[in-house]
Structure formats: structure tokens, C-alpha cells
Amino acid sequence: MSGLFGTSNPTTGANTATNAAGDISKDVPLSAPPEDSISEICFSPQTDHLAVASWDKKVRIYEINSNGQSEGKALFEHEGPVLSCHWSKDGTKIVGGGADKAARMLDLGSNGTTAIQVAAHEQPIRCVRFVDIPNSAGPMLCTGSWDKTIKYWDLRSPLPAASVDCQERVYSMDTNKNLLVVATADRYINIINLNEPGKFYKTIQSPLKWQTRVVTCFNDAGGFAVGSIEGRCAIQYVEDKDSSLNFSFKCHRQPVQNTRDTHNVYSVNAISFHPQHGTFSTAGSDGTFHFWDKDAKHRLKGYPEVGGTISSTAFSRQGNIFAYAVSYDWSKGYSSNMPVYPNKVMLHPVGVDECKPRPKTGKR
């Protein structure tokens, strides 16, 4: 594939080895974005289709071509703000979960035009993820809610296949292979082995001292990254034998002018792993995003402010597109939600070397 979003992009990637400052001048806006704050964006694992969940009660699906041009292909509605969205592994189904306490699914494989309700909770659904559960008859959905439960759903049944009680409200959830990670209020992080989905394999307190904003699984399912409201990110491995590799670092902080050792601290709202390189991005309320190499403990690239807080991010299946939502995240309360605040999704062409890990030196 050629063009701005081709699989190789020498123009963008040429200077990455020597220049840690990223360029957003070639970033392209998504056409016809949502009309209210964007809660989550998610790429199809099979095609260059992007799902966008919004507080305007809709999930929109866009097709993106190699030149960065986008076109709306489908949408479905909830009865309240949509807080999460996710694709099935085969790319035929898209699910949304929201403040109407329901999860709704659109089946693109059968040319469906109307979403059907596939899950319900007693409180808003904060997170939805399709999960790989061994020996299940078909795709399974996991929903995490502010009612302090996660539920598993067989899409053919109106009743949950299983329900697991959590300590507190579910704030973030992610899955990869047999790993499911559920982060709740009060900084609990529950780790589930999907070979035994009905119980917690392990529960830890977040290594970060303040509220958890996001958890995202490693590509190899060996661990996960945690972002918090305190401008910190933690790298956490599942097994105790790898605990020496755990670490956390400061990010998304800005020095206060004319002061010494004083910084404004911003929330880390989104963490996404590159599908090929295993490097990852962080994005936050300061309106910047950065690419990192967790194994080298090194920042690969830092990008300038984009004009508003970044609420969600996603890499495309080949890793050649990095999408980020510029949208108010309510980090400064009601008074900062101005009508002129930007509400858009930007598509960043990822250069060949932009997300590549640092060459290994033989030292750990």
C-alpha cells in the first residue's frame, strides 16, 4: 500500500534515529467526527476501519484509505453516552457499551444495519471487550460496569454466562490472548487467566499512588501498562518471576514557568501498543502523545501539543496509522467544557523507524 499511510513511509521516519521530536504536520483529520466528546476509538484487527464511541450516544465506523481519506460507513445508537467500543477478532462485529447500562452490537458480517442489545448491567457499562475463552462455542463478550461486576456473554443468549464481583467500580479493562486485566476504583487491578475466567488469577494494588485511568495489555500477554491521573505510567508483569522488570516513570508533566522544580501534572488517558514492534504510546490531558520502548526504558519520540486533551488512541492492524482523539476529557470540570473546544480524531502516519525499538546492546 502506497501513499501517506503506506506500510513504509521514509519521509516521516528518516530522522527518527537522531531526532526525538515528533512531527504532526502531516496528521489528517477524520471526516465527519462525532458531535460530542469522544470516549474510545478502536481499529478493526482485520481492515483499516476505525470505530469511534462518543458521548453523543453513537458508535461510528469509518473506512480509511492509503491517502488518509476517511469515509463514514455505518453507525448505531445507544440511549445514553457510549463509553467504550471494541471489534470482534474476525472484524465482523462491533460492540459499544455505555451509560444506558447496555451493550449493543452491530453485525457487519451479515450486513446488519441495526444494533442489537447483547448485555445489560445495573449501572453504566464502562468497558467492553471481546475475549478469547477456550472451548467456547463462539465469540464471547466481557463487560465491566460501575455496578462493580464484570460479566461474560454468549452472544446467542440474553443472560450472562458468568458474573464476577469486583471490589469497586470498573474504570478500565483490556485483554490479549488469555489475559484479561480489570482496573477498578481504589486502585485495585484484577488479573484473570481466561482459561479460568470465573475467578481472579491475581489481584494487586496499582503500583501508582493515584487513581487508575487506563490499563493496556502487552502484545505477548505477559503483562500490562497502567496509566494514572498523576502523570505516571507503570509497566507491570503478571508473573512474580518477572517482578524485577516492573518499573514506573513520570510522563505528561509540564514545568511551570519562572519556578524551580514545579510541574503541572496531567492524567495519562490512553496507552496503545504497536502491533508489530511491541513499543507503546501514552497520551494525556496535556494534549501530547509519546512513543516509548519499555524494554530499553527509553522514550522514542515526543510530539507537540495537539490543541486539546487526548482522550483515546489506537494503532491500526499494521501499525502504519496512529489515531488519536482530541476531545475534552473533563479533567478540569464542567467550567472548561467550552463550545469551541476541539472534537476530532486525527490520523498520524507512522514512519518506518518511528516506533521501532532501540537496538539491543546485550545489557538488561
Tab-separated table of C-alpha atoms in Angstrom:
chain	number	residue	atom	x	y	z
A	1	MET	CA	0.000	0.000	0.000
A	2	SER	CA	1.432	3.363	-1.011
A	3	GLY	CA	0.540	6.918	-0.115
A	4	LEU	CA	0.677	8.866	3.120
A	5	PHE	CA	-0.472	5.856	5.138
A	6	GLY	CA	1.552	3.286	3.222
A	7	THR	CA	3.284	0.475	5.094
A	8	SER	CA	6.605	2.237	4.611
A	9	ASN	CA	6.994	5.965	4.917
A	10	PRO	CA	10.622	7.041	4.544
A	11	THR	CA	9.820	10.751	4.644
A	12	THR	CA	8.344	10.630	8.120
A	13	GLY	CA	10.729	8.053	9.507
A	14	ALA	CA	14.038	9.333	8.116
A	15	ASN	CA	15.150	11.412	11.065
A	16	THR	CA	13.927	9.261	13.916
A	17	ALA	CA	17.310	7.844	14.842
A	18	THR	CA	18.727	11.256	15.629
A	19	ASN	CA	15.655	13.399	16.320
A	20	ALA	CA	13.379	12.602	19.281
A	21	ALA	CA	10.977	15.448	18.440
A	22	GLY	CA	7.992	14.154	16.508
A	23	ASP	CA	6.190	15.833	13.611
A	24	ILE	CA	2.401	16.162	13.458
A	25	SER	CA	2.262	18.393	10.373
A	26	LYS	CA	1.150	15.501	8.142
A	27	ASP	CA	-1.604	14.306	10.503
A	28	VAL	CA	-5.002	14.103	8.802
A	29	PRO	CA	-8.405	14.734	10.447
A	30	LEU	CA	-11.110	12.094	10.301
A	31	SER	CA	-14.069	13.290	8.222
A	32	ALA	CA	-17.432	13.998	9.910
A	33	PRO	CA	-16.349	13.366	13.517
A	34	PRO	CA	-18.795	12.902	16.438
A	35	GLU	CA	-20.761	15.845	17.804
A	36	ASP	CA	-19.702	15.386	21.438
A	37	SER	CA	-16.728	14.158	23.469
A	38	ILE	CA	-15.025	11.012	22.168
A	39	SER	CA	-14.691	8.250	24.757
A	40	GLU	CA	-12.871	5.499	22.841
A	41	ILE	CA	-11.503	4.714	19.387
A	42	CYS	CA	-10.637	1.220	18.164
A	43	PHE	CA	-9.238	-0.167	14.887
A	44	SER	CA	-10.514	-3.364	13.326
A	45	PRO	CA	-7.972	-6.219	13.653
A	46	GLN	CA	-8.682	-7.197	10.020
A	47	THR	CA	-9.105	-3.992	7.980
A	48	ASP	CA	-8.436	-0.257	8.161
A	49	HIS	CA	-11.817	0.507	9.697
A	50	LEU	CA	-11.968	2.679	12.810
A	51	ALA	CA	-14.783	2.606	15.375
A	52	VAL	CA	-15.414	5.781	17.384
A	53	ALA	CA	-17.574	5.843	20.532
A	54	SER	CA	-18.936	9.168	21.694
A	55	TRP	CA	-20.974	10.958	24.316
A	56	ASP	CA	-23.398	11.860	21.502
A	57	LYS	CA	-24.837	8.335	22.033
A	58	LYS	CA	-23.405	6.908	18.809
A	59	VAL	CA	-20.733	4.478	17.633
A	60	ARG	CA	-19.475	5.405	14.174
A	61	ILE	CA	-17.432	3.211	11.822
A	62	TYR	CA	-15.088	4.808	9.289
A	63	GLU	CA	-13.068	3.355	6.419
A	64	ILE	CA	-9.603	4.860	5.953
A	65	ASN	CA	-7.694	4.617	2.669
A	66	SER	CA	-3.971	4.788	1.966
A	67	ASN	CA	-4.050	8.571	1.453
A	68	GLY	CA	-5.586	9.184	4.862
A	69	GLN	CA	-9.011	9.971	3.455
A	70	SER	CA	-11.862	8.621	5.574
A	71	GLU	CA	-15.486	7.863	4.927
A	72	GLY	CA	-18.278	7.012	7.344
A	73	LYS	CA	-19.574	3.508	6.629
A	74	ALA	CA	-22.010	2.741	9.453
A	75	LEU	CA	-23.247	3.889	12.837
A	76	PHE	CA	-25.501	2.691	15.610
A	77	GLU	CA	-27.090	4.409	18.558
A	78	HIS	CA	-27.370	3.903	22.299
A	79	GLU	CA	-29.852	5.536	24.649
A	80	GLY	CA	-27.074	7.349	26.526
A	81	PRO	CA	-23.418	8.325	26.140
A	82	VAL	CA	-21.253	5.499	24.760
A	83	LEU	CA	-18.199	4.929	26.953
A	84	SER	CA	-16.419	2.065	25.168
A	85	CYS	CA	-16.246	0.141	21.882
A	86	HIS	CA	-14.424	-2.933	20.592
A	87	TRP	CA	-14.167	-5.161	17.489
A	88	SER	CA	-14.500	-8.924	17.343
A	89	LYS	CA	-11.344	-10.788	16.342
A	90	ASP	CA	-12.680	-11.550	12.847
A	91	GLY	CA	-13.593	-7.896	12.281
A	92	THR	CA	-17.255	-8.630	11.559
A	93	LYS	CA	-18.808	-7.336	14.785
A	94	ILE	CA	-18.514	-4.073	16.688
A	95	VAL	CA	-19.860	-3.613	20.205
A	96	GLY	CA	-20.491	-0.499	22.275
A	97	GLY	CA	-21.181	-0.107	25.988
A	98	GLY	CA	-22.495	2.930	27.734
A	99	ALA	CA	-24.402	4.972	30.257
A	100	ASP	CA	-27.701	3.351	29.214
A	101	LYS	CA	-26.458	0.263	31.141
A	102	ALA	CA	-26.446	-1.772	27.933
A	103	ALA	CA	-24.001	-3.194	25.404
A	104	ARG	CA	-25.171	-3.142	21.798
A	105	MET	CA	-23.623	-4.933	18.827
A	106	LEU	CA	-23.696	-4.319	15.091
A	107	ASP	CA	-23.020	-7.385	12.930
A	108	LEU	CA	-21.310	-6.122	9.798
A	109	GLY	CA	-20.702	-9.670	8.581
A	110	SER	CA	-24.416	-10.175	7.980
A	111	ASN	CA	-24.797	-6.650	6.578
A	112	GLY	CA	-26.679	-5.603	9.681
A	113	THR	CA	-27.887	-2.022	9.895
A	114	THR	CA	-29.477	-2.137	13.352
A	115	ALA	CA	-27.605	-2.889	16.548
A	116	ILE	CA	-28.997	-5.476	18.937
A	117	GLN	CA	-28.642	-5.401	22.714
A	118	VAL	CA	-26.291	-8.150	23.875
A	119	ALA	CA	-25.610	-7.250	27.532
A	120	ALA	CA	-27.101	-5.390	30.498
A	121	HIS	CA	-25.906	-4.188	33.913
A	122	GLU	CA	-27.468	-2.390	36.856
A	123	GLN	CA	-25.203	0.621	36.304
A	124	PRO	CA	-23.426	2.142	33.264
A	125	ILE	CA	-21.110	-0.142	31.319
A	126	ARG	CA	-17.658	1.434	31.331
A	127	CYS	CA	-15.722	-1.153	29.274
A	128	VAL	CA	-16.476	-3.751	26.597
A	129	ARG	CA	-14.044	-6.319	25.197
A	130	PHE	CA	-14.399	-9.440	23.054
A	131	VAL	CA	-12.439	-12.184	24.812
A	132	ASP	CA	-10.877	-15.493	23.760
A	133	ILE	CA	-12.228	-18.152	26.107
A	134	PRO	CA	-11.033	-21.710	25.348
A	135	ASN	CA	-13.722	-24.202	24.295
A	136	SER	CA	-16.422	-21.553	23.902
A	137	ALA	CA	-18.857	-22.165	21.042
A	138	GLY	CA	-18.443	-18.681	19.586
A	139	PRO	CA	-17.135	-15.186	20.337
A	140	MET	CA	-17.615	-14.144	23.950
A	141	LEU	CA	-18.100	-10.612	25.200
A	142	CYS	CA	-16.885	-9.266	28.551
A	143	THR	CA	-18.457	-6.140	30.036
A	144	GLY	CA	-17.173	-4.142	33.009
A	145	SER	CA	-19.552	-1.843	34.877
A	146	TRP	CA	-19.859	0.739	37.602
A	147	ASP	CA	-22.098	-1.825	39.350
A	148	LYS	CA	-18.800	-3.434	40.481
A	149	THR	CA	-19.102	-6.548	38.312
A	150	ILE	CA	-17.727	-7.948	35.099
A	151	LYS	CA	-19.961	-10.253	33.078
A	152	TYR	CA	-19.301	-12.699	30.270
A	153	TRP	CA	-21.867	-13.037	27.497
A	154	ASP	CA	-22.520	-15.689	24.899
A	155	LEU	CA	-23.924	-13.532	22.107
A	156	ARG	CA	-26.679	-16.066	21.461
A	157	SER	CA	-28.111	-15.780	24.973
A	158	PRO	CA	-29.816	-12.846	26.774
A	159	LEU	CA	-28.424	-13.987	30.138
A	160	PRO	CA	-24.772	-13.716	31.204
A	161	ALA	CA	-22.706	-16.888	31.015
A	162	ALA	CA	-20.912	-15.800	34.200
A	163	SER	CA	-20.560	-12.830	36.529
A	164	VAL	CA	-17.570	-11.923	38.694
A	165	ASP	CA	-17.776	-9.454	41.583
A	166	CYS	CA	-15.102	-6.758	41.750
A	167	GLN	CA	-14.008	-4.695	44.735
A	168	GLU	CA	-15.143	-1.425	43.196
A	169	ARG	CA	-16.426	0.242	40.029
A	170	VAL	CA	-14.674	-0.836	36.825
A	171	TYR	CA	-12.673	2.044	35.325
A	172	SER	CA	-10.626	0.315	32.619
A	173	MET	CA	-10.267	-3.144	31.106
A	174	ASP	CA	-8.191	-4.793	28.404
A	175	THR	CA	-7.461	-8.231	27.015
A	176	ASN	CA	-4.924	-10.039	24.858
A	177	LYS	CA	-4.748	-13.779	24.242
A	178	ASN	CA	-5.562	-15.484	27.574
A	179	LEU	CA	-5.034	-12.358	29.694
A	180	LEU	CA	-7.816	-10.080	30.957
A	181	VAL	CA	-6.936	-7.121	33.193
A	182	VAL	CA	-9.636	-5.213	35.085
A	183	ALA	CA	-8.815	-1.948	36.870
A	184	THR	CA	-11.279	-0.526	39.384
A	185	ALA	CA	-11.691	2.426	41.709
A	186	ASP	CA	-9.487	2.395	44.818
A	187	ARG	CA	-6.565	1.300	42.605
A	188	TYR	CA	-7.378	-2.424	42.505
A	189	ILE	CA	-6.111	-4.319	39.454
A	190	ASN	CA	-7.557	-7.790	38.885
A	191	ILE	CA	-5.727	-10.215	36.601
A	192	ILE	CA	-7.734	-13.030	35.018
A	193	ASN	CA	-6.440	-16.095	33.180
A	194	LEU	CA	-9.154	-16.727	30.583
A	195	ASN	CA	-8.576	-20.470	30.925
A	196	GLU	CA	-10.383	-19.910	34.245
A	197	PRO	CA	-12.490	-16.817	33.516
A	198	GLY	CA	-14.719	-17.032	36.589
A	199	LYS	CA	-12.056	-16.133	39.137
A	200	PHE	CA	-9.168	-13.744	39.671
A	201	TYR	CA	-5.765	-15.264	38.986
A	202	LYS	CA	-4.219	-12.436	40.973
A	203	THR	CA	-5.238	-9.097	42.497
A	204	ILE	CA	-2.763	-6.298	43.102
A	205	GLN	CA	-2.912	-2.686	44.192
A	206	SER	CA	-1.776	-0.401	41.420
A	207	PRO	CA	1.935	0.439	41.694
A	208	LEU	CA	0.871	4.056	41.104
A	209	LYS	CA	-0.350	6.102	44.062
A	210	TRP	CA	-3.333	7.799	42.445
A	211	GLN	CA	-6.467	6.839	40.527
A	212	THR	CA	-6.065	4.425	37.619
A	213	ARG	CA	-7.104	5.884	34.278
A	214	VAL	CA	-6.160	3.117	31.835
A	215	VAL	CA	-4.740	-0.411	31.629
A	216	THR	CA	-3.477	-1.959	28.369
A	217	CYS	CA	-2.096	-5.484	27.848
A	218	PHE	CA	1.285	-6.256	26.273
A	219	ASN	CA	1.135	-7.903	22.832
A	220	ASP	CA	2.545	-11.138	24.283
A	221	ALA	CA	0.068	-11.081	27.220
A	222	GLY	CA	2.965	-11.271	29.683
A	223	GLY	CA	1.934	-8.090	31.451
A	224	PHE	CA	0.270	-4.718	31.099
A	225	ALA	CA	0.824	-0.978	31.299
A	226	VAL	CA	-1.027	1.265	33.765
A	227	GLY	CA	-1.682	4.988	33.420
A	228	SER	CA	-2.917	7.212	36.236
A	229	ILE	CA	-4.146	10.743	36.866
A	230	GLU	CA	-0.771	11.679	38.382
A	231	GLY	CA	1.221	11.819	35.132
A	232	ARG	CA	2.782	8.399	35.627
A	233	CYS	CA	2.884	5.128	33.729
A	234	ALA	CA	3.772	1.718	35.165
A	235	ILE	CA	4.985	-1.411	33.382
A	236	GLN	CA	3.772	-4.479	35.261
A	237	TYR	CA	4.431	-8.155	34.534
A	238	VAL	CA	1.907	-10.823	35.533
A	239	GLU	CA	4.230	-13.450	36.997
A	240	ASP	CA	6.260	-12.933	40.166
A	241	LYS	CA	9.370	-14.329	38.481
A	242	ASP	CA	9.390	-11.250	36.220
A	243	SER	CA	8.839	-8.728	39.019
A	244	SER	CA	12.361	-7.365	38.669
A	245	LEU	CA	11.285	-5.986	35.278
A	246	ASN	CA	8.471	-3.893	36.775
A	247	PHE	CA	9.018	-0.139	36.809
A	248	SER	CA	7.161	3.164	36.599
A	249	PHE	CA	8.069	6.528	35.136
A	250	LYS	CA	6.878	10.109	35.034
A	251	CYS	CA	5.282	11.486	31.868
A	252	HIS	CA	2.790	14.139	30.736
A	253	ARG	CA	4.142	16.812	33.052
A	254	GLN	CA	4.990	20.374	32.140
A	255	PRO	CA	7.307	22.724	34.053
A	256	VAL	CA	5.676	25.838	35.473
A	257	GLN	CA	7.249	28.999	34.063
A	258	ASN	CA	9.523	31.021	36.335
A	259	THR	CA	9.638	28.305	39.002
A	260	ARG	CA	12.152	25.696	40.029
A	261	ASP	CA	11.180	22.045	40.358
A	262	THR	CA	7.456	22.771	39.947
A	263	HIS	CA	5.413	20.945	37.325
A	264	ASN	CA	1.805	20.796	36.224
A	265	VAL	CA	0.774	17.139	36.306
A	266	TYR	CA	-1.656	15.694	33.757
A	267	SER	CA	-3.650	12.481	33.500
A	268	VAL	CA	-2.429	9.628	31.294
A	269	ASN	CA	-5.660	8.885	29.423
A	270	ALA	CA	-4.582	6.318	26.839
A	271	ILE	CA	-1.907	3.661	26.251
A	272	SER	CA	-1.646	1.701	22.987
A	273	PHE	CA	0.876	-0.963	21.944
A	274	HIS	CA	2.261	-1.102	18.416
A	275	PRO	CA	1.052	-4.400	16.881
A	276	GLN	CA	4.409	-5.299	15.319
A	277	HIS	CA	7.144	-3.695	17.407
A	278	GLY	CA	5.653	-4.017	20.903
A	279	THR	CA	6.595	-0.422	21.680
A	280	PHE	CA	3.811	1.734	23.053
A	281	SER	CA	2.245	5.177	23.139
A	282	THR	CA	0.986	7.298	26.006
A	283	ALA	CA	-1.374	10.249	25.571
A	284	GLY	CA	-2.835	12.604	28.103
A	285	SER	CA	-4.651	15.659	29.320
A	286	ASP	CA	-1.669	17.836	28.388
A	287	GLY	CA	-2.571	17.285	24.734
A	288	THR	CA	0.605	15.403	23.815
A	289	PHE	CA	1.451	11.837	22.852
A	290	HIS	CA	4.740	9.963	23.083
A	291	PHE	CA	6.174	6.659	21.846
A	292	TRP	CA	8.190	4.501	24.273
A	293	ASP	CA	10.330	1.362	24.321
A	294	LYS	CA	9.562	-0.444	27.591
A	295	ASP	CA	12.432	-2.943	27.273
A	296	ALA	CA	15.029	-0.213	26.809
A	297	LYS	CA	13.199	2.112	29.251
A	298	HIS	CA	13.528	4.825	26.653
A	299	ARG	CA	11.326	7.465	25.038
A	300	LEU	CA	11.488	7.093	21.272
A	301	LYS	CA	9.524	10.200	20.257
A	302	GLY	CA	7.696	13.102	21.867
A	303	TYR	CA	5.128	15.138	19.946
A	304	PRO	CA	3.971	18.748	20.326
A	305	GLU	CA	0.622	19.720	21.810
A	306	VAL	CA	-2.303	18.987	19.523
A	307	GLY	CA	-4.655	21.728	20.728
A	308	GLY	CA	-6.728	19.839	23.298
A	309	THR	CA	-6.717	16.877	25.648
A	310	ILE	CA	-6.289	13.428	24.082
A	311	SER	CA	-8.966	11.040	25.326
A	312	SER	CA	-8.188	7.838	23.378
A	313	THR	CA	-5.633	6.369	20.956
A	314	ALA	CA	-5.275	3.328	18.678
A	315	PHE	CA	-2.793	1.783	16.235
A	316	SER	CA	-4.071	0.234	13.025
A	317	ARG	CA	-3.565	-3.526	12.489
A	318	GLN	CA	-0.308	-2.979	10.539
A	319	GLY	CA	0.872	-0.190	12.809
A	320	ASN	CA	1.148	2.344	9.976
A	321	ILE	CA	-1.637	4.587	11.337
A	322	PHE	CA	-1.789	6.027	14.850
A	323	ALA	CA	-5.205	7.543	15.572
A	324	TYR	CA	-5.779	9.916	18.471
A	325	ALA	CA	-8.955	11.616	19.661
A	326	VAL	CA	-8.652	15.304	20.558
A	327	SER	CA	-11.633	15.800	22.800
A	328	TYR	CA	-12.443	17.212	26.221
A	329	ASP	CA	-11.800	14.638	28.944
A	330	TRP	CA	-13.444	16.578	31.820
A	331	SER	CA	-10.103	16.780	33.646
A	332	LYS	CA	-10.821	20.412	34.543
A	333	GLY	CA	-14.504	20.005	35.277
A	334	TYR	CA	-17.642	21.483	33.770
A	335	SER	CA	-16.337	25.044	33.507
A	336	SER	CA	-13.677	24.121	30.932
A	337	ASN	CA	-16.095	22.388	28.560
A	338	MET	CA	-16.338	25.268	26.089
A	339	PRO	CA	-18.349	25.097	22.825
A	340	VAL	CA	-15.166	25.972	20.909
A	341	TYR	CA	-13.229	23.030	22.395
A	342	PRO	CA	-11.923	20.761	19.599
A	343	ASN	CA	-13.689	17.468	18.998
A	344	LYS	CA	-11.910	15.453	16.335
A	345	VAL	CA	-9.928	12.334	15.525
A	346	MET	CA	-6.520	12.769	13.917
A	347	LEU	CA	-4.671	10.150	11.875
A	348	HIS	CA	-0.895	10.178	12.255
A	349	PRO	CA	1.174	8.367	9.575
A	350	VAL	CA	3.723	6.220	11.420
A	351	GLY	CA	7.156	6.306	9.811
A	352	VAL	CA	9.249	3.182	9.337
A	353	ASP	CA	11.532	3.894	12.266
A	354	GLU	CA	9.160	5.956	14.404
A	355	CYS	CA	8.046	3.104	16.667
A	356	LYS	CA	10.948	0.710	16.210
A	357	PRO	CA	12.555	-0.382	19.494
A	358	ARG	CA	16.103	0.633	20.236
A	359	PRO	CA	18.751	-1.859	19.110
A	360	LYS	CA	19.603	-4.284	21.912
A	361	THR	CA	23.019	-3.750	23.464
A	362	GLY	CA	23.251	-7.080	25.289
A	363	LYS	CA	22.694	-5.444	28.679
A	364	ARG	CA	19.444	-5.730	30.617
